[in-house]
Short mmCIF file of C-alpha atoms in Angstrom, two decimals:
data_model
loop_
_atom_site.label_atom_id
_atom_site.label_comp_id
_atom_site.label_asym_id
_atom_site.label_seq_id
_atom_site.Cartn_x
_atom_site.Cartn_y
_atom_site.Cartn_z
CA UNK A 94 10.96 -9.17 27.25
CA UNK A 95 7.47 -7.64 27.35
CA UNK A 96 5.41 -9.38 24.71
CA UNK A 97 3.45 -7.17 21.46
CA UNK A 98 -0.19 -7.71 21.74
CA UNK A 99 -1.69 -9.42 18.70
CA UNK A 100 -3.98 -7.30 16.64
CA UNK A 101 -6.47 -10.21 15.89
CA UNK A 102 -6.15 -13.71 16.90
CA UNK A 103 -8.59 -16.87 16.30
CA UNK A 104 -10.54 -19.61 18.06
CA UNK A 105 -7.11 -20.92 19.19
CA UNK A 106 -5.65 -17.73 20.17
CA UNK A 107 -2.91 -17.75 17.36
CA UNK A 108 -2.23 -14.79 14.80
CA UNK A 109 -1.10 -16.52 11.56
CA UNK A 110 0.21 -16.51 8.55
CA UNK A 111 0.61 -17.74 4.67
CA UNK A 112 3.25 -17.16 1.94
CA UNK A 113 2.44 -17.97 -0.78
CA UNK A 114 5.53 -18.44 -3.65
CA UNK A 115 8.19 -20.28 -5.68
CA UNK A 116 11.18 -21.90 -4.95
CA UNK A 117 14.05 -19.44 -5.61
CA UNK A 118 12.01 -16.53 -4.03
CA UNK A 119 13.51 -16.69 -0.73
CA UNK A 120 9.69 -17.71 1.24
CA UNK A 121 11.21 -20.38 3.12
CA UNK A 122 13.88 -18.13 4.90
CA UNK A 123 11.28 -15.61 4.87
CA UNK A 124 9.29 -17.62 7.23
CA UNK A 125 11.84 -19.04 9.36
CA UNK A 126 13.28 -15.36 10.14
CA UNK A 127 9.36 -14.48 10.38
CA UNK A 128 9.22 -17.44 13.39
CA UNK A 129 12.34 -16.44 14.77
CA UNK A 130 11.35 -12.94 14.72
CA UNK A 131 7.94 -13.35 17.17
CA UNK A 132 10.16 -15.73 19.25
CA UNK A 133 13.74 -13.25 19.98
CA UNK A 134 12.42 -9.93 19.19
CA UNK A 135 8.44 -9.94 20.14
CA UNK A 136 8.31 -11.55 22.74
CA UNK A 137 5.93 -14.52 21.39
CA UNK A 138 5.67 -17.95 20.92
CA UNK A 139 6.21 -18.89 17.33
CA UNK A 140 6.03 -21.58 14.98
CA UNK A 141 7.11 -21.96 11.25
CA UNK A 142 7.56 -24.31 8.62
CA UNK A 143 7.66 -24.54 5.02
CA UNK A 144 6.03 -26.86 2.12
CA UNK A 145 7.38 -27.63 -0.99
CA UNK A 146 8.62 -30.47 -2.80
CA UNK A 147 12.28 -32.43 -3.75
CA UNK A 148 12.54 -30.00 -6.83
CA UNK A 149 12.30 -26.70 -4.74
CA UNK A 150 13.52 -24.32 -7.63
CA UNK A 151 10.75 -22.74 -9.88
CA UNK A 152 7.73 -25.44 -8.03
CA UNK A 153 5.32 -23.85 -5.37
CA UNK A 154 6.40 -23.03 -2.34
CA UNK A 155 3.97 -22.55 1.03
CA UNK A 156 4.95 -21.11 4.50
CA UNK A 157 3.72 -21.30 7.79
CA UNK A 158 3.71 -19.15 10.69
CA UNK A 159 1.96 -19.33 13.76
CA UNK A 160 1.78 -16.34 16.47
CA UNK A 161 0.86 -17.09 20.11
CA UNK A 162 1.53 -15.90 23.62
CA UNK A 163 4.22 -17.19 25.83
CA UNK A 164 1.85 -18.20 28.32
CA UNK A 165 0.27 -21.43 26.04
CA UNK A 166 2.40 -23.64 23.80
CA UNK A 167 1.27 -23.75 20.12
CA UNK A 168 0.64 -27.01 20.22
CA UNK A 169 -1.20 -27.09 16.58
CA UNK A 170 1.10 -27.78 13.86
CA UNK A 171 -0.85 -28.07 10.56
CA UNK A 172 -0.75 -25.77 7.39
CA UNK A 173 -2.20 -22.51 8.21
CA UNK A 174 -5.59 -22.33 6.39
CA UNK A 175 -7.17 -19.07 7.17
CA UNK A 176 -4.20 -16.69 7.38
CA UNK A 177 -4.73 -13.38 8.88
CA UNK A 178 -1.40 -12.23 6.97
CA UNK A 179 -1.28 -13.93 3.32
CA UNK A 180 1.72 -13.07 1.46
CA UNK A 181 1.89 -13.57 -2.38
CA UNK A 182 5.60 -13.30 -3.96
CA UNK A 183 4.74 -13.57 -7.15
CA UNK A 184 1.67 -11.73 -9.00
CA UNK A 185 1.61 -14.66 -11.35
CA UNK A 186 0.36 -17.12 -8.87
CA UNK A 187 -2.86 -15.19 -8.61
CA UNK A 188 -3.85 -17.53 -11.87
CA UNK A 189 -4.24 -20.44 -9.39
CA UNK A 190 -7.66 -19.56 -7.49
CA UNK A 191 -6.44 -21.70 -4.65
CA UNK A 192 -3.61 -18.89 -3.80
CA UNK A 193 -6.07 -17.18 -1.98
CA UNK A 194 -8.41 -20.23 -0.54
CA UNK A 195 -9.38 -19.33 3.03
CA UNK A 196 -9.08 -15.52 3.50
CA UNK A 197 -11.61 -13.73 5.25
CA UNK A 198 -12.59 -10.36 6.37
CA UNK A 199 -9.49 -9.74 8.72
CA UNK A 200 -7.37 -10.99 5.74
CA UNK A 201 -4.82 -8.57 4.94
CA UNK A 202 -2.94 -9.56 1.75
CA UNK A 203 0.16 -8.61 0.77
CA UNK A 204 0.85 -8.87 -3.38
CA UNK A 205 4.23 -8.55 -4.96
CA UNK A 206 3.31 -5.89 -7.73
CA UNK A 207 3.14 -2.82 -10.21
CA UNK A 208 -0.10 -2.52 -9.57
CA UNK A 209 -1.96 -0.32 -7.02
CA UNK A 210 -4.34 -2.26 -5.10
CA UNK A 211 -7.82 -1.27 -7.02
CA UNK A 212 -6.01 -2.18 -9.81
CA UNK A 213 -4.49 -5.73 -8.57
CA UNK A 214 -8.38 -6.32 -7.01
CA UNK A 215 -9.85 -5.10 -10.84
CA UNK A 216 -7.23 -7.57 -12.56
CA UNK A 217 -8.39 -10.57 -10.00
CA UNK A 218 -11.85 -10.45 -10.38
CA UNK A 219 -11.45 -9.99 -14.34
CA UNK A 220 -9.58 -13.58 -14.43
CA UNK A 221 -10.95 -15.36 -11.62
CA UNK A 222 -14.58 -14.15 -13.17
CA UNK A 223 -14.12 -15.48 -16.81
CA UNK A 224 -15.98 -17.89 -18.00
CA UNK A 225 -17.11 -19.33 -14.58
CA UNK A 226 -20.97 -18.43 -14.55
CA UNK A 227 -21.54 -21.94 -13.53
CA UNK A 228 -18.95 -22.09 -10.59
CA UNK A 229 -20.93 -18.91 -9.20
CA UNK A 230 -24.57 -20.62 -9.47
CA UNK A 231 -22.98 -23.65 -7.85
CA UNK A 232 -22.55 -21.89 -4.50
CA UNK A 233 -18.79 -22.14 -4.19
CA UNK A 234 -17.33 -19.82 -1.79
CA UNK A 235 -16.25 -16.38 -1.83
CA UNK A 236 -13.38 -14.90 -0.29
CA UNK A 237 -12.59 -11.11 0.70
CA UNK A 238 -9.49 -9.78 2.08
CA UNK A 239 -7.94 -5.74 2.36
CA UNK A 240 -5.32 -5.89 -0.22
CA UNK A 241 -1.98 -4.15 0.25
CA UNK A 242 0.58 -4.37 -2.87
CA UNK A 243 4.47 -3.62 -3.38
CA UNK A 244 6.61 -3.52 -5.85
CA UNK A 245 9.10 -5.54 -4.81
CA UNK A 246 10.49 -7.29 -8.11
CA UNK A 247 11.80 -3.71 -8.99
CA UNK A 248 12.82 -2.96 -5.70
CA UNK A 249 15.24 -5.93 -5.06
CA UNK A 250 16.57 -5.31 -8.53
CA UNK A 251 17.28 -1.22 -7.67
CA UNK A 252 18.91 -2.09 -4.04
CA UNK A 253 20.49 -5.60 -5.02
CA UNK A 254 18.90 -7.67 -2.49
CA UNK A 255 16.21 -10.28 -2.79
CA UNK A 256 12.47 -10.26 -2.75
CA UNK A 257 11.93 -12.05 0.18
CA UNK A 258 13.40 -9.52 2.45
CA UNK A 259 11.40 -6.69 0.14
CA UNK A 260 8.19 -8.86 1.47
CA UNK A 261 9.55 -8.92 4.89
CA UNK A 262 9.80 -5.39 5.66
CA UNK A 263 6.38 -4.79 3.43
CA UNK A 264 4.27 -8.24 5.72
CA UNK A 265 5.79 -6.31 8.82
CA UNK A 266 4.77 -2.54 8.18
CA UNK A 267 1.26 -4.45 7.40
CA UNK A 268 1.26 -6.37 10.52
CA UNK A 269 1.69 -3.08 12.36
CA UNK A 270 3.12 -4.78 15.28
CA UNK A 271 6.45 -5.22 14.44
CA UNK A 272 8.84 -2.64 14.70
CA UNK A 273 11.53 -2.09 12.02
CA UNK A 274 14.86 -2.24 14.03
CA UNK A 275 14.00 -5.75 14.96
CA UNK A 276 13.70 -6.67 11.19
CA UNK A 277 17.29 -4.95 10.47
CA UNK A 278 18.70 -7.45 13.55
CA UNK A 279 16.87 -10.35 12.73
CA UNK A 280 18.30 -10.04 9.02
CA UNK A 281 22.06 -9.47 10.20
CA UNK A 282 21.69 -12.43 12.40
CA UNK A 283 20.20 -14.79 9.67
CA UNK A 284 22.11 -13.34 6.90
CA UNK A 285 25.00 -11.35 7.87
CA UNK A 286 27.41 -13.60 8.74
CA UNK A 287 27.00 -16.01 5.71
CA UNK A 288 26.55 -12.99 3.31
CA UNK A 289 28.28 -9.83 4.88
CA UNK A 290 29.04 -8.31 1.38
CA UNK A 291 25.22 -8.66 1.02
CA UNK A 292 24.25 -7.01 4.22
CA UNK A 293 23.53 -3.46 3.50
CA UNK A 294 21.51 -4.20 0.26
CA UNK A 295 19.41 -6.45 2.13
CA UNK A 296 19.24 -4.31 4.85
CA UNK A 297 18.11 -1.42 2.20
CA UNK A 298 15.36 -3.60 0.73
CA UNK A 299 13.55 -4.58 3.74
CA UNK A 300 13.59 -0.42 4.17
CA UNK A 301 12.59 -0.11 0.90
CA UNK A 302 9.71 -2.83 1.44
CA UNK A 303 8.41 -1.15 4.43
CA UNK A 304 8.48 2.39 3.23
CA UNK A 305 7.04 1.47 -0.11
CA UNK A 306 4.53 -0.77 0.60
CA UNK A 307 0.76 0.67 -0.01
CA UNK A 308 -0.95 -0.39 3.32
CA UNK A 309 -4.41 1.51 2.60
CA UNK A 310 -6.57 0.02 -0.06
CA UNK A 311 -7.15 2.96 -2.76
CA UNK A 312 -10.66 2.78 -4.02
CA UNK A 313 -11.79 3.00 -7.54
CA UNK A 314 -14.86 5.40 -8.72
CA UNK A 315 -17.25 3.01 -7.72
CA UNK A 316 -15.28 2.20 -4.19
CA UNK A 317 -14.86 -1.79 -4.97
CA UNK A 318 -11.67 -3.20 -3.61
CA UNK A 319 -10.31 -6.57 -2.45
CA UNK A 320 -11.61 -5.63 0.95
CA UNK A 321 -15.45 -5.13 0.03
CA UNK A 322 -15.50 -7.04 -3.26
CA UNK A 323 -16.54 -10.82 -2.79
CA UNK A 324 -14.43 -12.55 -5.15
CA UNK A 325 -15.80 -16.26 -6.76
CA UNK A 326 -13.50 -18.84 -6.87
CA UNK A 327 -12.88 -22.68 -7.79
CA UNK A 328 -12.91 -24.39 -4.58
CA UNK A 329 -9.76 -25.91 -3.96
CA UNK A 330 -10.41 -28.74 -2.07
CA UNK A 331 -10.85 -32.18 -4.17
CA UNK A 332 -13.70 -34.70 -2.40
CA UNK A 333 -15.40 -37.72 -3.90
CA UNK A 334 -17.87 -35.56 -5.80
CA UNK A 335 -15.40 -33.27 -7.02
CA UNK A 336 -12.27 -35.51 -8.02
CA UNK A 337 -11.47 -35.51 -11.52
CA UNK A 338 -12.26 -39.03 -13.21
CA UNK A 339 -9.52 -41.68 -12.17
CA UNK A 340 -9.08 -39.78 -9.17
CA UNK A 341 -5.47 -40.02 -8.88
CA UNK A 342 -3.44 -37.04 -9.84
CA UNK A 343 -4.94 -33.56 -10.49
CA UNK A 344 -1.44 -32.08 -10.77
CA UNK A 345 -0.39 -33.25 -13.86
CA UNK A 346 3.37 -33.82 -14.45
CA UNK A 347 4.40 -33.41 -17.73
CA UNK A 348 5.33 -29.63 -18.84
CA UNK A 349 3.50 -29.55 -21.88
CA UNK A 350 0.50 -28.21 -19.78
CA UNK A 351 2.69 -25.83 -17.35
CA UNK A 352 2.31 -22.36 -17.24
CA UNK A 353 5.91 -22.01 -16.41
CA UNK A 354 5.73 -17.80 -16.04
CA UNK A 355 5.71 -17.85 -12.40
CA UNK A 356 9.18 -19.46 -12.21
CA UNK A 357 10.39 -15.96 -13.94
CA UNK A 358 12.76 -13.64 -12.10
CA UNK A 359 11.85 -10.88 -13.71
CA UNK A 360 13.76 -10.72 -17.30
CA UNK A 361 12.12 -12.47 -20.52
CA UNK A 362 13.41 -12.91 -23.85
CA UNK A 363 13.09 -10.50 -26.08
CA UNK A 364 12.68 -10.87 -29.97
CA UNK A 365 13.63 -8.23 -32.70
CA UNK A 366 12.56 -10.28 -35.69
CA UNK A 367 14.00 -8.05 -38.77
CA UNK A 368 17.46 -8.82 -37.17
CA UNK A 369 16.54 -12.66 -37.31
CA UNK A 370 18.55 -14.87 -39.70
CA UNK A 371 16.06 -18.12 -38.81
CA UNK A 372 19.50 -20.37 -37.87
CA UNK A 373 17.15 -21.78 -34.98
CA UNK A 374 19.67 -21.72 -32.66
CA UNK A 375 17.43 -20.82 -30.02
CA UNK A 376 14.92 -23.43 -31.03
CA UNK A 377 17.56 -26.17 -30.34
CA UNK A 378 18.83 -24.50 -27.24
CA UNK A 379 15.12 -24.13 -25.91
CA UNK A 380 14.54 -26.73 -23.36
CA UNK A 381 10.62 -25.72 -23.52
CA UNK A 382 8.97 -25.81 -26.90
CA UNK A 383 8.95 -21.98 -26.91
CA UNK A 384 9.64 -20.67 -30.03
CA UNK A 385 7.14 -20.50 -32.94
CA UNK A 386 8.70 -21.54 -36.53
CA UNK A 387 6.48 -21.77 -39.50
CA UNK A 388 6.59 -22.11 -43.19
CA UNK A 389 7.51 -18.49 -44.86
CA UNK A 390 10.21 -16.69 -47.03
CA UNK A 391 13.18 -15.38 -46.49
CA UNK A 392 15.53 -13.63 -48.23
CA UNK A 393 13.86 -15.00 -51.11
CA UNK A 394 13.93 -18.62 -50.62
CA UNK A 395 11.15 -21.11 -48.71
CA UNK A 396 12.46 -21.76 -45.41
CA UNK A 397 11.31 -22.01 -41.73
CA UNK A 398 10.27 -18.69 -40.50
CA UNK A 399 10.72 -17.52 -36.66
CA UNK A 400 7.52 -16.31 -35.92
CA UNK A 401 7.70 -15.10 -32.33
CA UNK A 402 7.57 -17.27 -28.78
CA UNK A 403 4.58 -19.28 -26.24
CA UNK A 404 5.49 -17.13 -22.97
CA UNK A 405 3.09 -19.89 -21.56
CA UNK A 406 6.26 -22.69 -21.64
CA UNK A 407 8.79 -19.05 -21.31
CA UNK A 408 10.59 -19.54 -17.73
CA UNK A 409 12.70 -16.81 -17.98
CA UNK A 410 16.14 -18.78 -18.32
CA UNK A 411 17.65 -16.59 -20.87
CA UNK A 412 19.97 -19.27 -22.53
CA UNK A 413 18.16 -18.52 -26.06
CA UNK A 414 19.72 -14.66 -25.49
CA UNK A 415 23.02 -16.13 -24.91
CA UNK A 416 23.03 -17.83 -28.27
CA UNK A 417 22.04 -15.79 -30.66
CA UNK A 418 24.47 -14.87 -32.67
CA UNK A 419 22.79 -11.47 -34.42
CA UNK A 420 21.45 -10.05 -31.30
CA UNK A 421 17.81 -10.71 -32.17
CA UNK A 422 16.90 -11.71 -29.08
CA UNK A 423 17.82 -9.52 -26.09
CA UNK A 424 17.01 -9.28 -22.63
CA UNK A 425 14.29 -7.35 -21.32
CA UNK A 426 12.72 -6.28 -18.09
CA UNK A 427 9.19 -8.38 -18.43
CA UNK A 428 7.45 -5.18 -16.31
CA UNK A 429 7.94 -3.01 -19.61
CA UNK A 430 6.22 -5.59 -21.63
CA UNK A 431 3.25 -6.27 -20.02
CA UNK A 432 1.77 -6.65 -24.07
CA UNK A 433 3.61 -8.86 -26.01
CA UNK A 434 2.96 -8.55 -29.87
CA UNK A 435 5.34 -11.19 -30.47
CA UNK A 436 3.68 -13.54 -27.65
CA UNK A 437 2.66 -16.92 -29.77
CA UNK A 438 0.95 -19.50 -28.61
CA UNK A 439 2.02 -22.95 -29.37
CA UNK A 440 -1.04 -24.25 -31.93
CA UNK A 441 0.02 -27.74 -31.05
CA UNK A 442 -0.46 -27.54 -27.48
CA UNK A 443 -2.60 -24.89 -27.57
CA UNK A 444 -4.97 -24.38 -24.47
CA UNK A 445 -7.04 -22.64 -22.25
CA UNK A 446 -5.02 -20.96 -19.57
CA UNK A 447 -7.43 -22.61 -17.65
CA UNK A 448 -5.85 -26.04 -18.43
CA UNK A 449 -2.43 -25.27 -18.04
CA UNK A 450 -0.64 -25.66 -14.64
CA UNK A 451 0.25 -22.58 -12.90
CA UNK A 452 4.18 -23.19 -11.91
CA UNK A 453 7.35 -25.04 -13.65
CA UNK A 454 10.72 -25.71 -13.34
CA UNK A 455 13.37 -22.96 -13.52
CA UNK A 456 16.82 -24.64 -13.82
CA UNK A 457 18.90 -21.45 -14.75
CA UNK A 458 18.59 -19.43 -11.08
CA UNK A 459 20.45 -22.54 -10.27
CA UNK A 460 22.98 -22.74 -13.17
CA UNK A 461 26.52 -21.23 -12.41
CA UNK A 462 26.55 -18.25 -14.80
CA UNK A 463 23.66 -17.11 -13.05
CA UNK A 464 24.74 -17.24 -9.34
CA UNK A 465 28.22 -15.28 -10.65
CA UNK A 466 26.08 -12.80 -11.99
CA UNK A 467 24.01 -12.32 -8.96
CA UNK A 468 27.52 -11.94 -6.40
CA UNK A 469 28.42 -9.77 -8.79
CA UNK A 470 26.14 -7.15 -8.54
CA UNK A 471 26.05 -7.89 -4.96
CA UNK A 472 22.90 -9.16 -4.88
CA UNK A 473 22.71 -12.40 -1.85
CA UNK A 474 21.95 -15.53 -3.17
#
């Protein structure tokens, strides 16, 4: 087998790569078909290996892949920290600056999302920028990348497959080295004979991620982009003079402080409030302090008042729509509601979204109802 010539390779001679996700995105099958793929169908030494820990579903999720030529062994087996290829499954993680810690200049980044990529650079800069004057007198570093974005939430919903093999056919139309008939045989060997009902959609998704995906940076008026825009950040890495005080833990357990909107699979919660009848229902059915009930009248009388939900604690699970008996909370796509005026914050635990970790638990992809739904539409899960 004649082996693909890497486009850009480091100080060790490897061409590598990042993804960067949550458990019940698919990242960690992602990478191991993206290691097997170099190794049976390039013609190249490969490694891969994924990060995450004994609660996979809804918690981050890293993988690694390493790129080399058959002639020397990879014999370097740490997390990859300056990726060449940095995939992000979920635009949500962008909230936690260390998502893009380490990309440079060759960086091409690939972004699950709506957004075109002036737009996705624009939104970046607008929340890593806020309110961190000091961070960018203090000399931490900057990062730059060429940004490349797909849609691939919407896409695995339209063909019934899954996002990671939307990423898969969008990271390998970026790489430019990898030719799409190998993806279609790498994904029937990995997934067609555990999930043959599945194969086509999946099969249509990674064409639909490789078709679709927006390689070219588009460049606003004033031609700023991820790839010429340096970007400030927090640094990532925690040293003596940077540890918070105590030292111990800077990833907080307890979910009061989680952002848990990355752990959503695209569908939030919904609330029509003139059909409310305030039974709280979903309130006692809510395993995360979501919904918002204050004093207030209704229907004449002084009662507990449904005020609207914290999307911060939201992770998507749906179980408040499956109670309600009046219909007054339905479920909705959460692309078409990009502005919620029914979005409350918690005023107990309210926060800077600064403070508040950037991934949670997500129980229901892993509930029974859910999975049935998902074989039903043919989706593989």
């Amino acid at each position: 087998m004649e082996s693909v010539k890497l486009p850009v390779q480091n100080q060790s001679g490897y061409y590598e790569i990042r993804l960067e996700s949550i458990g019940g995105l698919g990242a960690n099958l992602c990478g191991k078909m993206l290691g097997e793929l170099g190794l049976q169908y390039l013609g190249l030494n490969s490694t891969s290996f994924s990060s995450y820990g004994s609660e996979k579903t809804g918690t981050p999720v890293k993988a690694y892949i390493r790129y080399g030529s058959m002639e020397e062994e990879i014999r370097v087996h740490s997390p990859v920290t300056h990726p060449h290829l940095l995939g992000i499954f979920h635009e949500a993680l962008l909230t936690d600056e260390s998502i893009l810690a380490g990309c440079q200049n060759e960086t091409q980044i690939v972004l699950n999302t709506e957004h075109a990529p002036w737009e996705a650079a624009k939104l970046y800069r607008q929340m890593s920028n806020v309110g961190k004057e000091d961070m960018r007198s203090a000399g931490q570093s900057k990062i730059t990348g060429r940004l490349c974005c797909v849609p691939a939430q919407r896409i695995a919903m339209e063909t019934h497959s899954r996002i990671n093999v939307v990423m898969l056919g969008a990271m390998a139309r970026v790489m430019g080295f990898v030719p799409l008939d190998t993806l279609y045989d790498i994904c029937e060997k990995t997934l067609g004979k555990k999930y043959p009902e599945a194969l086509a959609a999946n099969l249509k998704g990674i064409q639909k991620g490789y078709e679709d995906v927006i390689v070219e940076p588009m460049r606003t008026p004033e031609s700023t982009t991820m790839a010429d825009a340096e970007i400030n950040q927090k640094s990532s890495e925690w040293g003596y003079a940077t540890a918070p005080i105590g030292g111990i833990n800077p990833r907080y357990g307890n979910s009061v402080i989680s952002d848990l909107s990355p752990s959503r699979q695209g569908y939030i919660p919904l609330f029509i409030q003139e059909r409310c009848i305030n039974c709280g229902l979903c309130d006692s059915t809510c395993p995360d302090m979501v919904f918002q009930f204050q004093k207030g009248e209704y229907k004449g009388k002084e009662m507990m008042v449904n005020k609207g939900l914290d999307y911060y604690h939201c992770k998507g699970c749906l179980r408040c729509v499956a109670v309600c008996p009046v219909q007054a909370l339905v479920a909705g796509l959460e692309a078409e509601h990009s502005r919620k005026e029914w979005f409350i914050p918690n005023q107990d635990l309210l926060r800077k979204p600064d403070y508040y970790e950037k991934t949670g638990p997500d129980g229901y992809v892993t509930s029974e109802s859910y999975l049935t739904e998902k074989r039903m539409e043919g989706g593989e899960v």
